[in-house]
Coordinates of C-alpha atoms and ligand atoms in Angstrom, one line a residue:
X1 CA 12.7 -7.1 -13.9
X2 CA 15.9 -8.5 -12.6
X3 CA 15.2 -12.3 -12.6
X4 CA 17.0 -13.1 -9.1
X5 CA 17.2 -16.9 -10.0
X6 CA 19.2 -16.1 -12.8
X7 CA 22.2 -14.0 -10.7
X8 CA 25.4 -15.6 -9.4
X9 CA 26.2 -16.4 -5.9
X10 CA 27.7 -13.9 -4.4
X11 CA 27.4 -9.9 -3.0
X12 CA 25.2 -7.8 -4.5
X13 CA 24.8 -4.3 -4.6
X14 CA 21.1 -3.3 -6.0
X15 CA 21.5 0.3 -7.1
X16 CA 18.8 3.0 -7.9
X17 CA 16.0 0.9 -5.5
X18 CA 13.3 3.2 -4.1
X19 CA 12.5 2.8 -0.2
X20 CA 10.5 5.0 1.9
X21 CA 12.3 7.6 3.9
X22 CA 10.9 6.2 7.2
X23 CA 12.5 3.1 6.8
X24 CA 15.8 4.5 7.0
X25 CA 15.8 7.0 9.4
X26 CA 15.2 10.3 6.7
X27 CA 12.4 12.4 6.4
X28 CA 10.3 12.4 3.5
X29 CA 8.1 10.3 1.2
X30 CA 10.2 7.5 -0.7
X31 CA 13.8 8.1 -1.2
X32 CA 16.2 6.4 -3.9
X33 CA 19.1 4.5 -2.6
X34 CA 21.2 1.2 -2.9
X35 CA 21.4 -1.7 -0.8
X36 CA 24.1 -4.4 -0.6
X37 CA 23.3 -7.9 0.0
X38 CA 25.9 -10.5 1.0
X39 CA 26.0 -13.8 2.9
X40 CA 21.7 -13.9 3.3
X41 CA 22.2 -10.5 4.8
X42 CA 22.0 -7.1 4.0
X43 CA 25.6 -4.8 4.0
X44 CA 26.7 -1.6 4.9
X45 CA 28.4 -1.3 1.0
X46 CA 30.1 -3.6 -1.8
X47 CA 29.0 -6.1 -3.8
X48 CA 28.1 -6.6 -7.8
X49 CA 26.5 -3.5 -9.3
X50 CA 22.6 -4.3 -10.4
X51 CA 20.6 -1.0 -11.9
X52 CA 17.1 -2.0 -10.0
X53 CA 15.6 1.0 -12.4
X54 CA 13.9 2.8 -9.4
X55 CA 12.4 -0.4 -8.1
X56 CA 10.3 0.0 -4.6
X57 CA 11.8 -2.6 -1.9
X58 CA 10.5 -3.4 1.8
X59 CA 11.0 -5.4 4.3
X60 CA 9.3 -8.7 4.3
X61 CA 5.8 -8.5 6.4
X62 CA 4.4 -8.9 9.7
X63 CA 0.7 -10.1 9.7
X64 CA -0.6 -9.5 13.6
X65 CA -4.3 -11.1 13.3
X66 CA -5.1 -13.7 11.6
X67 CA -7.2 -16.8 12.3
X68 CA -5.6 -19.6 10.4
X69 CA -7.7 -22.3 12.3
X70 CA -10.6 -20.4 10.8
X71 CA -9.6 -20.0 6.8
X72 CA -10.6 -21.7 3.9
X73 CA -13.7 -23.3 5.2
X74 CA -16.0 -21.5 2.8
X75 CA -16.8 -23.7 0.5
X76 CA -18.0 -26.4 2.9
X77 CA -19.5 -23.6 5.4
X78 CA -20.4 -20.2 3.7
X79 CA -22.1 -17.0 5.7
X80 CA -25.5 -17.6 4.6
X81 CA -26.2 -13.8 4.6
X82 CA -22.8 -11.9 4.9
X83 CA -23.7 -10.4 8.6
X84 CA -21.6 -11.1 11.9
X85 CA -24.5 -13.3 13.5
X86 CA -24.3 -15.7 10.5
X87 CA -20.5 -15.8 10.6
X88 CA -20.4 -16.9 14.6
X89 CA -23.2 -19.6 13.8
X90 CA -21.8 -20.7 10.8
X91 CA -18.3 -21.3 12.7
X92 CA -19.7 -22.7 15.9
X93 CA -21.5 -25.4 13.0
X94 CA -18.1 -26.0 11.2
X95 CA -16.4 -26.7 14.9
X96 CA -17.4 -30.3 14.5
X97 CA -15.4 -30.8 11.6
X98 CA -12.2 -29.5 13.4
X99 CA -9.9 -32.3 13.7
X100 CA -6.1 -31.9 14.2
X101 CA -5.8 -32.6 10.4
X102 CA -8.3 -30.7 9.2
X103 CA -6.9 -27.5 11.1
X104 CA -3.6 -28.2 10.2
X105 CA -3.6 -28.7 6.3
X106 CA -5.9 -25.7 6.2
X107 CA -3.3 -23.6 8.4
X108 CA -0.7 -25.2 6.6
X109 CA -2.0 -23.8 3.2
X110 CA -2.6 -20.0 4.7
X111 CA 1.1 -20.2 5.6
X112 CA 2.1 -20.9 2.3
X113 CA 0.0 -18.2 0.8
X114 CA 1.3 -15.9 3.1
X115 CA 5.2 -17.0 2.5
X116 CA 4.6 -16.4 -1.1
X117 CA 3.3 -13.1 -0.6
X118 CA 6.0 -11.6 1.4
X119 CA 5.2 -12.0 4.9
X120 CA 7.4 -13.1 7.8
X121 CA 5.8 -13.2 11.0
X122 CA 2.0 -13.7 12.3
X123 CA 0.0 -13.8 15.0
X124 CA -3.1 -15.9 14.6
X125 CA -6.2 -16.6 17.2
X126 CA -7.0 -19.9 17.8
X127 CA -10.8 -20.7 18.8
X128 CA -10.2 -22.5 22.0
X129 CA -13.8 -23.0 23.4
X130 CA -15.5 -26.7 24.4
X131 CA -11.9 -28.7 24.0
X132 CA -10.9 -26.9 20.6
X133 CA -8.1 -25.8 22.5
X134 CA -6.9 -29.1 23.2
X135 CA -7.0 -30.1 19.7
X136 CA -6.0 -26.6 18.1
X137 CA -3.0 -25.8 20.4
X138 CA -0.5 -28.9 20.0
X139 CA -1.1 -28.7 16.0
X140 CA -0.3 -25.5 15.9
X141 CA 3.1 -25.8 17.8
X142 CA 3.7 -27.9 14.9
X143 CA 2.9 -26.1 12.8
X144 CA 5.1 -23.3 14.4
X145 CA 8.2 -25.9 14.3
X146 CA 7.9 -26.9 10.8
X147 CA 7.3 -23.4 9.6
X148 CA 10.4 -21.8 11.9
X149 CA 12.9 -19.8 9.5
X150 CA 10.4 -18.9 6.9
X151 CA 7.4 -17.6 9.2
X152 CA 7.4 -17.1 12.8
X153 CA 4.2 -17.7 14.5
X154 CA 2.4 -16.3 17.6
X155 CA -1.5 -17.5 18.8
X156 CA -3.7 -16.2 20.8
X157 CA -6.6 -17.8 22.4
X158 CA -9.9 -17.1 21.6
X159 CA -13.4 -17.0 23.3
X160 CA -16.1 -15.0 23.9
X161 CA -16.4 -12.9 27.2
X162 CA -19.6 -14.7 28.5
X163 CA -17.3 -17.8 28.5
X164 CA -15.0 -16.6 30.8
X165 CA -15.2 -17.6 34.6
X166 CA -12.4 -17.5 37.2
X167 CA -13.1 -20.7 38.3
X168 CA -14.4 -22.5 34.9
X169 CA -12.6 -24.1 31.9
X170 CA -11.2 -21.1 30.7
X171 CA -8.6 -21.6 33.5
X172 CA -7.3 -25.1 31.8
X173 CA -7.4 -23.3 28.2
X174 CA -4.9 -20.3 29.8
X175 CA -2.6 -23.2 30.9
X176 CA -2.5 -24.6 27.6
X177 CA -1.8 -21.1 26.3
X178 CA 1.1 -20.7 28.6
X179 CA 2.3 -24.1 27.9
X180 CA 2.7 -23.1 24.5
X181 CA 3.9 -19.7 24.7
X182 CA 0.9 -18.4 23.3
X183 CA -0.9 -15.1 24.4
X184 CA -4.6 -14.6 26.2
X185 CA -7.2 -13.6 23.7
X186 CA -10.9 -12.8 24.4
X187 CA -13.6 -11.3 22.3
X188 CA -15.2 -8.4 24.8
X189 CA -18.8 -7.1 23.7
X190 CA -21.6 -5.4 26.0
X191 CA -21.7 -8.1 29.0
X192 CA -23.2 -7.2 32.7
X193 CA -20.4 -8.1 34.6
X194 CA -18.0 -6.9 32.0
X195 CA -15.4 -5.3 34.2
X196 CA -15.1 -8.2 36.7
X197 CA -14.4 -10.6 33.8
X198 CA -11.8 -8.2 32.0
X199 CA -10.0 -8.4 36.1
X200 CA -10.2 -11.9 36.3
X201 CA -8.7 -12.3 32.7
X202 CA -5.6 -9.5 33.6
X203 CA -5.5 -11.6 36.1
X204 CA -5.1 -14.9 34.9
X205 CA -2.5 -13.6 32.4
X206 CA -0.2 -12.2 34.7
X207 CA -0.3 -15.0 36.8
X208 CA 1.4 -17.2 34.2
X209 CA 3.2 -14.0 32.5
X210 CA 1.2 -13.7 29.4
X211 CA 0.5 -11.1 27.2
X212 CA -3.1 -10.3 26.2
X213 CA -4.9 -9.9 22.8
X214 CA -8.7 -8.5 22.6
X215 CA -11.4 -8.5 19.5
X216 CA -13.0 -5.6 21.1
X217 CA -16.3 -4.1 19.6
X218 CA -16.4 -5.8 16.6
X219 CA -19.8 -3.7 15.9
X220 CA -21.3 -0.3 14.9
X221 CA -23.6 -0.2 17.3
X222 CA -22.4 3.1 19.5
X223 CA -23.6 1.6 22.9
X224 CA -20.5 -1.1 22.8
X225 CA -17.7 0.8 24.8
X226 CA -15.4 -2.3 25.8
X227 CA -12.8 -0.4 24.9
X228 CA -12.8 2.1 27.3
X229 CA -13.8 -0.5 29.8
X230 CA -10.5 -2.4 29.2
X231 CA -8.5 0.7 28.9
X232 CA -9.3 1.9 32.0
X233 CA -9.1 -1.2 33.9
X234 CA -5.7 -1.6 32.6
X235 CA -4.8 1.9 33.8
X236 CA -6.4 1.5 37.1
X237 CA -4.4 -2.5 37.5
X238 CA -1.4 -1.1 36.2
X239 CA -1.4 -4.5 34.1
X240 CA 2.0 -4.1 32.2
X241 CA 2.4 -6.9 29.6
X242 CA 1.5 -5.6 26.4
X243 CA -2.4 -5.3 25.6
X244 CA -3.3 -5.7 21.9
X245 CA -7.0 -4.2 20.8
X246 CA -8.2 -5.2 17.6
X247 CA -11.0 -3.6 15.4
X248 CA -12.8 -0.8 18.0
X249 CA -15.5 -0.5 14.8
X250 CA -18.1 1.0 16.9
X251 CA -16.0 4.2 17.6
X252 CA -16.5 4.9 14.2
X253 CA -20.5 5.3 15.0
X254 CA -20.1 7.5 18.2
X255 CA -20.2 10.9 18.9
X256 CA -16.8 12.4 18.1
X257 CA -16.2 13.6 21.9
X258 CA -16.8 10.8 23.2
X259 CA -14.7 8.5 21.0
X260 CA -11.8 10.9 21.2
X261 CA -11.9 10.5 24.8
X262 CA -11.9 6.9 24.7
X263 CA -8.7 7.1 22.6
X264 CA -6.9 9.3 25.3
X265 CA -7.6 6.6 27.8
X266 CA -6.2 4.3 25.2
X267 CA -3.6 6.1 25.1
X268 CA -3.0 6.6 28.5
X269 CA -3.8 2.8 29.0
X270 CA -0.6 2.1 26.5
X271 CA -2.8 -0.2 24.3
X272 CA -1.8 -1.1 20.8
X273 CA -4.0 -0.8 17.8
X274 CA -4.8 -3.4 15.2
X275 CA -7.4 -2.2 12.9
X276 CA -8.8 -5.3 10.3
X277 CA -10.3 -3.0 7.3
X278 CA -11.3 -5.8 4.3
X279 CA -13.2 -7.7 7.2
X280 CA -15.1 -5.2 8.7
X281 CA -15.7 -3.8 5.2
X282 CA -17.1 -7.2 4.5
X283 CA -19.3 -7.6 8.0
X284 CA -20.6 -4.3 9.4
X285 CA -23.5 -2.3 8.0
X286 CA -24.6 -5.1 6.1
X287 CA -28.4 -5.1 5.7
X288 CA -30.3 -6.9 3.3
X289 CA -31.4 -4.8 -0.1
X290 CA -29.5 -2.0 1.9
X291 CA -26.7 -0.2 0.4
X292 CA -23.8 0.3 3.3
X293 CA -22.9 3.3 4.5
X294 CA -20.5 3.2 6.9
X295 CA -17.0 1.8 6.4
X296 CA -16.1 0.0 9.9
X297 CA -13.0 1.2 9.9
X298 CA -11.3 2.3 13.7
X299 CA -10.3 6.1 14.1
X300 CA -6.6 5.0 13.0
X301 CA -5.8 9.0 12.2
X302 CA -6.9 10.2 15.4
X303 CA -5.4 7.0 17.3
X304 CA -1.9 8.0 15.7
X305 CA -2.2 11.6 16.3
X306 CA -2.3 10.5 20.3
X307 CA 0.8 8.4 19.6
X308 CA -0.9 5.3 20.1
X309 CA 0.7 2.4 17.9
X310 CA -1.7 1.4 15.0
X311 CA -1.2 -1.6 12.9
X312 CA -3.1 -3.0 10.0
X313 CA -3.7 -6.7 9.4
X314 CA -5.5 -9.2 7.2
X315 CA -8.4 -11.2 9.8
X316 CA -9.9 -14.0 8.5
X317 CA -9.7 -15.5 4.8
X318 CA -12.2 -17.3 2.8
X319 CA -14.2 -18.5 5.9
X320 CA -17.9 -17.0 7.0
X321 CA -16.0 -14.0 8.6
X322 CA -14.8 -12.8 4.9
X323 CA -15.0 -14.6 2.0
X324 CA -12.3 -13.6 0.0
X325 CA -8.6 -12.8 1.0
X326 CA -5.2 -14.7 0.4
X327 CA -3.1 -13.6 3.5
X328 CA -1.4 -10.9 1.3
X329 CA -0.2 -8.4 3.8
X330 CA 0.0 -5.3 1.0
X331 CA -3.6 -6.4 -0.3
X332 CA -4.4 -4.9 3.2
X333 CA -2.5 -2.0 3.3
X334 CA -3.8 -1.0 -0.2
X335 CA -7.2 -1.7 1.0
X336 CA -6.4 0.0 4.2
X337 CA -5.4 3.6 2.0
X338 CA -8.6 3.6 -0.3
X339 CA -10.9 3.1 2.7
X340 CA -9.2 5.4 5.4
X341 CA -7.8 7.6 3.4
X342 CA -4.3 7.4 4.4
X343 CA -3.0 8.8 1.3
X344 CA -2.4 12.5 1.6
X345 CA -1.9 11.6 5.5
X346 CA 2.0 11.2 6.1
X347 CA 4.5 9.7 4.7
X348 CA 5.2 6.5 7.0
X349 CA 2.0 4.6 6.8
X350 CA 3.9 1.7 5.4
X351 CA 4.8 1.2 9.2
X352 CA 1.3 -0.3 10.2
X353 CA 2.6 -3.5 8.4
X354 CA 5.9 -3.4 9.8
X355 CA 7.6 -2.4 13.1
X356 CA 4.4 -1.3 14.4
X357 CA 3.0 -4.6 14.7
X358 CA 6.3 -6.3 15.3
X359 CA 6.7 -4.3 18.2
X360 CA 3.3 -5.0 19.7
X361 CA 3.9 -8.5 19.6
X362 CA 7.4 -9.1 20.0
X363 CA 8.8 -10.3 16.6
X364 CA 12.0 -8.7 15.2
X365 CA 11.7 -5.7 13.5
X366 CA 11.4 -5.5 9.8
X367 CA 15.0 -3.9 9.0
X368 CA 16.6 -2.2 6.0
X369 CA 19.5 -1.5 8.2
X370 CA 22.8 -3.2 7.5
X371 CA 23.1 -6.5 9.2
X372 CA 19.1 -7.0 8.9
X373 CA 18.3 -10.5 7.2
X374 CA 17.9 -9.9 3.7
X375 CA 14.6 -11.1 3.7
X376 CA 12.7 -8.2 1.2
X377 CA 10.2 -7.8 -1.3
X378 CA 11.1 -5.9 -4.6
X379 CA 8.1 -4.6 -6.8
X380 CA 8.0 -3.0 -10.3
X381 CA 6.5 -0.1 -8.9
X382 CA 8.6 2.8 -8.6
X383 CA 6.2 4.4 -6.3
X384 CA 2.8 4.7 -4.2
X385 CA 0.4 5.1 -6.9
X386 CA 2.0 2.7 -9.2
X387 CA 2.5 0.0 -5.9
X388 CA -1.5 0.0 -5.2
X389 CA -2.8 0.3 -8.9
X390 CA -2.0 -3.4 -9.1
X391 CA -2.0 -6.5 -7.5
X392 CA 1.9 -6.9 -7.8
X393 CA 1.2 -10.4 -8.3
X394 CA 5.0 -10.4 -10.2
X395 CA 6.8 -9.5 -6.7
X396 CA 10.0 -11.1 -6.3
X397 CA 10.4 -12.3 -2.6
X398 CA 13.7 -12.5 -1.4
X399 CA 14.3 -14.7 2.2
X400 CA 18.1 -14.3 3.5
X401 CA 18.9 -12.8 -0.2
X402 CA 17.4 -15.7 -2.2
X403 CA 14.4 -15.5 -4.4
X404 CA 11.5 -17.8 -3.3
X405 CA 9.3 -19.8 -5.3
X406 CA 6.3 -17.7 -5.1
X407 CA 3.7 -20.1 -6.7
X408 CA 0.6 -20.4 -4.8
X409 CA -0.8 -23.4 -3.7
X410 CA -3.8 -24.7 -6.0
X411 CA -7.3 -24.3 -4.1
X412 CA -8.2 -27.8 -5.4
X413 CA -5.6 -29.4 -2.5
X414 CA -8.4 -29.0 0.2
X415 CA -11.2 -30.2 -2.1
X416 CA -11.4 -33.5 0.2
X417 CA -12.0 -31.4 3.2
X418 CA -14.6 -29.8 1.7
X419 CA -17.0 -32.6 1.2
X420 CA -19.9 -33.0 3.0
X421 CA -19.6 -35.2 5.5
Ligands
ZN1 ZN1 -10.2 -11.5 14.3

């Protein structure tokens, strides 16, 4: 593999590279082509030729659903049983330690990981209950400024829907979100007056001109149908800002006809779906002494067949909701491919970590077209089986045409934050 650090400055022509046809406006699977790089951008032609030997090239990634504020607390707050309830309770207890410095240092650590793996845009959720919003949002805004030009950052507030009321503390949270250019977010699960809460939430978002991002039905209880309720309310109210729905696990446990009917409503409402397959695999269908039978992943094939925007994202990293992960979206796509049988099912699933999430969130679209920034990830792999067989730890990441230092931060940096207070 070419060592980009030893190449002279000046225009280059990467000959004999392999790219997904869907990214260069062609039909079919992978195609061999050439990419010219000039002045930090992709150019139409020209440059000193370099034979890339068939290396796969992708534009840098978009990770549209993360929890940077929770990341890397595992050593001090491990999930006691690996369950969803254990995750909720453990994180809630850990909140006492979420000073601006604590959240900020863990967030910066996570962003350095994501950057090294080739990600250039991230949306994170930020726990915003019980006064945490006043700490985390200004700290997030500072991180967004610091990372500008390397990773485009967005944030969505996170509260449980039983913590929502039209005239309670969430109004202040919504104002903080609006002040920081954020997205209004909430977790939906069955509660008695769910429809009223969703309507009130969307009214607050509309009054402030905010987009919406929901965690929905992160459970295998088939009776959890908050996605269905949300889709119907969005359609009925005509709420017209982009709406994202994450998880949607219960669809996979419902009777087929019912789940597909809900997806028809999601399509009609124009909701953007994001699946978090690694976190689902960890939390869903976990029972002590019993082998899990269900994967938790939502109905991604059926959703795409209905024209719904489907993306995959990291979700949690090294926290009680997911013990592992490193904000490597290639790992997410590799795992999603295996968990969801994306192989043998069309050629353009790579778009679920590129232009689909970019469009859902309003990030600049990752592109290989002339004029786009030369923000590229290059692999020794020459086809999908080679790409997904290895972690691709030796990938090269170019930002504006230059190879970045891909050294990952050392976990020991965070040791002092993990000590017992
Ligand atoms: Zn999440």
